[in-house]
Short mmCIF file of C-alpha atoms in Angstrom, two decimals:
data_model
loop_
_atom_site.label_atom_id
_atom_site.label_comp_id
_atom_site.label_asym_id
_atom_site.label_seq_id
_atom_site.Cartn_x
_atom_site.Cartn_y
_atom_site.Cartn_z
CA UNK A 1 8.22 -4.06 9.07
CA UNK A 2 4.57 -4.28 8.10
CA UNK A 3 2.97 -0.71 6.72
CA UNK A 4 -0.46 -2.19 6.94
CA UNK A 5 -2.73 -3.92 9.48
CA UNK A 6 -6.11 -5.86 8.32
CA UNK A 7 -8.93 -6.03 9.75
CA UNK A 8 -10.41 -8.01 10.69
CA UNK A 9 -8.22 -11.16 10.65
CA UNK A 10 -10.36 -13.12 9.71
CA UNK A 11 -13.85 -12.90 8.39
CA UNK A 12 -16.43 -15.94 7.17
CA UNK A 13 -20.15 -15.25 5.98
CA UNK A 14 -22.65 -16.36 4.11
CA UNK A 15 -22.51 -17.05 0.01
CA UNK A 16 -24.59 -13.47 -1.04
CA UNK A 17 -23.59 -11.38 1.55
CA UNK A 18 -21.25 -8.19 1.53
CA UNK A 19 -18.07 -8.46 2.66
CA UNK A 20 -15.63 -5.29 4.21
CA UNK A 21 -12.42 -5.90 4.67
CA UNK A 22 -10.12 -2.46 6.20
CA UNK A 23 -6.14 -1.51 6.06
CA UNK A 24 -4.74 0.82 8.21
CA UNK A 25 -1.34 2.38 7.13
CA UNK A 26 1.26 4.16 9.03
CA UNK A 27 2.68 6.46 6.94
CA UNK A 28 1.91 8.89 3.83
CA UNK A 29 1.29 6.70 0.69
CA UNK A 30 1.76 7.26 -3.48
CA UNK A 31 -1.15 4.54 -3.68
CA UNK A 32 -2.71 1.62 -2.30
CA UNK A 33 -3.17 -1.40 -4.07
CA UNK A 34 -5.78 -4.61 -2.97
CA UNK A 35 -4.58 -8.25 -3.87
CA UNK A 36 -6.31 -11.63 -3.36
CA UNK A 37 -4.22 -15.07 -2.72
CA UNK A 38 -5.78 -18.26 -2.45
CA UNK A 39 -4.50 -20.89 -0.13
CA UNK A 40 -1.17 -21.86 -1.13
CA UNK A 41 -1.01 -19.45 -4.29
CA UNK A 42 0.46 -17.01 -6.04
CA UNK A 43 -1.06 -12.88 -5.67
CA UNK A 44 -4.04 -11.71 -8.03
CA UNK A 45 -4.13 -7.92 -8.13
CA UNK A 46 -7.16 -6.94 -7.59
CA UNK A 47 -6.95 -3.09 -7.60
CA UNK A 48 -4.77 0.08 -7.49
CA UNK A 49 -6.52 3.87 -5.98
CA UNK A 50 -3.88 6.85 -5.69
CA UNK A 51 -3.33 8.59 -2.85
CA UNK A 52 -5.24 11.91 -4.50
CA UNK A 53 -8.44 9.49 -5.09
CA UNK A 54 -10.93 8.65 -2.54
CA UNK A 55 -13.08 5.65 -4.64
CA UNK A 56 -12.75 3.29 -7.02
CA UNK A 57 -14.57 0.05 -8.50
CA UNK A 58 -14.50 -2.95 -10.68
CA UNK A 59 -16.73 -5.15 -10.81
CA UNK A 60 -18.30 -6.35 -7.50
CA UNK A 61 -15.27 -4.44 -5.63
CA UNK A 62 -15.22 -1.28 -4.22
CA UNK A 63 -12.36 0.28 -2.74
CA UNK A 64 -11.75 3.55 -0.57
CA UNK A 65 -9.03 5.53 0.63
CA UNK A 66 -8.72 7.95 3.28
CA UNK A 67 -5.83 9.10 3.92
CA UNK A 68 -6.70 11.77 6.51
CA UNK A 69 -7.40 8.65 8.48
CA UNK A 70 -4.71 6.75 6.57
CA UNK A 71 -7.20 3.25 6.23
CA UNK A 72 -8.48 1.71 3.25
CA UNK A 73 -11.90 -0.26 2.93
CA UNK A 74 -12.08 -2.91 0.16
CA UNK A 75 -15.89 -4.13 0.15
CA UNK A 76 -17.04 -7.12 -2.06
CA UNK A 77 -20.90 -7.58 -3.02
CA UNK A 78 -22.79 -10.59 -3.44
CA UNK A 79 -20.07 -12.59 -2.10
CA UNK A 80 -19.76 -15.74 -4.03
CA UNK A 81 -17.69 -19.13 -2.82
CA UNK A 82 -14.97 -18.59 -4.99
CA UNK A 83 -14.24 -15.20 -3.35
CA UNK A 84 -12.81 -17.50 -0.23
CA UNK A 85 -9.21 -16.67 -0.32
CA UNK A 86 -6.44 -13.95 1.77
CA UNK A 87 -6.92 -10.54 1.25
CA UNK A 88 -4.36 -8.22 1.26
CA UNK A 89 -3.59 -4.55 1.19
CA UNK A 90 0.06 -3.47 -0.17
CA UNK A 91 0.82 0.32 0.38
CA UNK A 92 3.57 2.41 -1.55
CA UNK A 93 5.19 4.78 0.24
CA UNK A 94 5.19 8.83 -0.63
CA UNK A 95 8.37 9.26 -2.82
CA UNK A 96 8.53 5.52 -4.09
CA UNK A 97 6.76 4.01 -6.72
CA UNK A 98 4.74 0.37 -6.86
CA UNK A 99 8.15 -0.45 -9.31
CA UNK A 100 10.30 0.63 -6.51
CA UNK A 101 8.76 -0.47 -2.93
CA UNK A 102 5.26 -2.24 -1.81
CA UNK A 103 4.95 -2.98 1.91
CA UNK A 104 1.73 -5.67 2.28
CA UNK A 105 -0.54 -5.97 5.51
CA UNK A 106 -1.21 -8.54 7.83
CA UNK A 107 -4.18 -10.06 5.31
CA UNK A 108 -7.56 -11.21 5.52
CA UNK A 109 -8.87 -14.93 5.56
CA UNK A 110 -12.21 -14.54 3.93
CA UNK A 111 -14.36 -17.51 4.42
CA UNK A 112 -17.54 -17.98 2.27
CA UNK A 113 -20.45 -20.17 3.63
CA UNK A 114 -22.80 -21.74 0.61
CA UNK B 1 0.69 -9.94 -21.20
CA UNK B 2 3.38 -9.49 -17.99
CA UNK B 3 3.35 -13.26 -16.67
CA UNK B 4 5.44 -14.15 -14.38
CA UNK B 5 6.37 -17.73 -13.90
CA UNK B 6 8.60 -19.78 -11.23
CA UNK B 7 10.53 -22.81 -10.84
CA UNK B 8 9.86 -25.40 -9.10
CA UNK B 9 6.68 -24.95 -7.68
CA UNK B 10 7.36 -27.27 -4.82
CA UNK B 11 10.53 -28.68 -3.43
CA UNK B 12 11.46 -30.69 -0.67
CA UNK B 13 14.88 -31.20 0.67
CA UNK B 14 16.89 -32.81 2.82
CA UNK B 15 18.83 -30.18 6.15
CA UNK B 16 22.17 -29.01 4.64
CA UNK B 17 21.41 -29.01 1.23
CA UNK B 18 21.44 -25.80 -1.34
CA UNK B 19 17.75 -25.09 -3.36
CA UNK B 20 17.70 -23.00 -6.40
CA UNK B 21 14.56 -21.09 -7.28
CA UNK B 22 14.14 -19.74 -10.18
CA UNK B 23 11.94 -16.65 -11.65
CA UNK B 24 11.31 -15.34 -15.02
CA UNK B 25 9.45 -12.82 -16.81
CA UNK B 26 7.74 -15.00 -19.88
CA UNK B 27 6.88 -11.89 -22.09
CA UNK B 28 8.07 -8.55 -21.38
CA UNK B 29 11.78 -7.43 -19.74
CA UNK B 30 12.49 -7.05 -15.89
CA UNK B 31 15.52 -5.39 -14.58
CA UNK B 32 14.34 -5.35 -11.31
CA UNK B 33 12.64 -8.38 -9.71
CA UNK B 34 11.35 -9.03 -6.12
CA UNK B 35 11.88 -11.75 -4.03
CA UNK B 36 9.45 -12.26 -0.97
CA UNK B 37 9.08 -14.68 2.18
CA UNK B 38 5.58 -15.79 3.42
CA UNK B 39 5.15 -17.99 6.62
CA UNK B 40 1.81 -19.67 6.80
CA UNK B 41 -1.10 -17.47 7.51
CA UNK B 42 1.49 -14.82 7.66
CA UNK B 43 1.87 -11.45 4.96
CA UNK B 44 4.64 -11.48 2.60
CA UNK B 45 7.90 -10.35 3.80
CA UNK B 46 10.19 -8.76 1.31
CA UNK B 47 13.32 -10.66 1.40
CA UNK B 48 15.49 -8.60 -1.40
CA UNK B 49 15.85 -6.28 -4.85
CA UNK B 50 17.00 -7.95 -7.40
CA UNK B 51 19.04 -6.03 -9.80
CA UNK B 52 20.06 -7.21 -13.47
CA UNK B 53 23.62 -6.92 -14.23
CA UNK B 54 24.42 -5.62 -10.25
CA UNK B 55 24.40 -6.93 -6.81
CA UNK B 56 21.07 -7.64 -5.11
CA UNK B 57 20.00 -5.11 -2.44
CA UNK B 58 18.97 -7.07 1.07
CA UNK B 59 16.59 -6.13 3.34
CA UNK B 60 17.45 -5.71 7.27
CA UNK B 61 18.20 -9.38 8.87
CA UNK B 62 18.27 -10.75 5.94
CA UNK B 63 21.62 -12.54 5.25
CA UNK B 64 22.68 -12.40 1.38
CA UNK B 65 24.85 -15.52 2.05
CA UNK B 66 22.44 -17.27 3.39
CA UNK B 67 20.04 -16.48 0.24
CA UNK B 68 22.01 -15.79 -2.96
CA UNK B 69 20.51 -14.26 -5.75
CA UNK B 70 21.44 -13.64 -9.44
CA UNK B 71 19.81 -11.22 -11.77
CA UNK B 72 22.01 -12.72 -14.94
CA UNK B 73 19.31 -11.49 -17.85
CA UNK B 74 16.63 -9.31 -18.12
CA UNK B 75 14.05 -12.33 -17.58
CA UNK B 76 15.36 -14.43 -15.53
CA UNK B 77 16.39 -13.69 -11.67
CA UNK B 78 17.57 -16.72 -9.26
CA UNK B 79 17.50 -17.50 -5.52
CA UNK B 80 19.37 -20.15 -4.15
CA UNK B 81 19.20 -21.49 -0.69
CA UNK B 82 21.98 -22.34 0.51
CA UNK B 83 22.64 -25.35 3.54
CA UNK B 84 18.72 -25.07 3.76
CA UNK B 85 17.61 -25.63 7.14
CA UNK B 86 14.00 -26.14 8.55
CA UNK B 87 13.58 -22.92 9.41
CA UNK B 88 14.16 -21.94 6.06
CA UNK B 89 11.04 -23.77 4.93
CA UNK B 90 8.13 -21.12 3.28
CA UNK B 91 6.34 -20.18 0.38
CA UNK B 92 8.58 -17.98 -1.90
CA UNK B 93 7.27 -15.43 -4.35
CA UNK B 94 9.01 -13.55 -6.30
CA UNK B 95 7.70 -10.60 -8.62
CA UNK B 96 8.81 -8.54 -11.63
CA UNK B 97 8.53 -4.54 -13.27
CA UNK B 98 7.56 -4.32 -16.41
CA UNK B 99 10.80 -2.40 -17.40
CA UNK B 100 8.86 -0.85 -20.87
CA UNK B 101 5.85 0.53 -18.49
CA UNK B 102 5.43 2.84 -16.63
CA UNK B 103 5.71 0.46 -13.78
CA UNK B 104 2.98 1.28 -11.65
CA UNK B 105 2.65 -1.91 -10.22
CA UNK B 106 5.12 -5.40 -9.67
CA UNK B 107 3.47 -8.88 -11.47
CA UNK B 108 3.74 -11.83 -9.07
CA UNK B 109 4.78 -15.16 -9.61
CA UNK B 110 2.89 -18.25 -8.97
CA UNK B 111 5.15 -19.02 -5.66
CA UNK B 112 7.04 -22.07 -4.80
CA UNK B 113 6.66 -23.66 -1.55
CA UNK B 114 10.18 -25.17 0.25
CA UNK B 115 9.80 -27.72 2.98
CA UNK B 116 12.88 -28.68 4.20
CA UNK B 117 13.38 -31.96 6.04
#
């Protein structure tokens, strides 16, 4: 079964603006890990924060973790058209590793607008 | 480094036949690979562990002889399809662990989409 749920489904703005994309998880995580898939394609990892971190960035991403609340933002700046793909979170579970066991969430279809 | 390739990337087939799909890892060793299932506009859906050298390990509802898989060498894992049906028809991905890391994350192959006819 799914560990995480996106939100929202599905999510189109305009070329420039910020984008916010959240995953809610179940249960307790070892870390949380963003991907991006474009239609019809393979997975391009975007970004990996452990469960004992609350922020992380690279580049024009930002991601957040809290697991009190067990959700995860992933915001992207100055969204460009080539940012237009699925967005996914992938949680480990506590007591498995990302070698051992990632569990993916429902996605989000980002549309950008030029 | 850690690429991840698979083979085909497309196939169509006719109802009843068998599909082999193929995964390797193009630079480093894997003794565990990942395959996964992904309807369209759906998440990915692990289908199984693959092991090299043992039996693969089969998630719940999937059936093993429905989707057989073989972990022969430490860069190469297979799934076959057997008597492919429509229903069987998806976009499978399959992913590797670096086995000389410390394997903190799995690197994902390109995908090949099945349509069965």
């Amino acid at each position: 079964s799914q560990q995480g749920e996106e939100d929202p489904q599905a999510l189109s703005i305009q070329e420039g603006e910020n984008a916010t994309m959240n995953c809610s998880y179940k249960t307790s995580i070892n870390n949380l890990q963003w991907y991006r898939q474009n239609s019809g394609r393979g997975l391009v990892h975007l970004i990996l924060i452990r469960s004992n971190e609350r922020e992380k960035h690279s580049g024009r991403l930002r991601v957040t973790l809290d697991t009190s609340k067990k959700s995860s933002s992933l915001l992207i700046t100055a969204s460009r058209a080539a940012d237009t793909a699925s967005y996914f979170c992938a949680t480990t579970p506590k007591g498995y590793s990302s070698a051992s066991k990632i569990i993916f969430g429902s996605g989000t279809r980002l549309s950008i607008r030029p | 480094g850690a690429v991840v390739s698979q083979h085909p990337s497309w196939v169509i087939c006719k109802s009843g036949t068998s599909v082999k799909i193929e995964c390797r890892s193009l630079d480093f060793q894997a003794t565990t690979m990942f395959w996964y299932r992904q309807f369209p506009k759906q998440s990915l859906m692990l289908m199984a562990t693959s092991n090299e050298g043992s039996k693969a390990t089969y998630e719940q509802g999937v059936e093993k002889d429905k989707f057989l898989i073989n972990h022969a060498s430490l860069t190469l894992s297979t799934l076959t399809v057997t008597s492919a049906h429509p229903e069987d028809s998806s976009f499978y991905i399959c992913s590797a662990i670096n086995s000389g890391s410390l394997g903190e994350t799995q690197y994902f192959g390109p995908g090949t989409r099945l349509l069965v006819l």
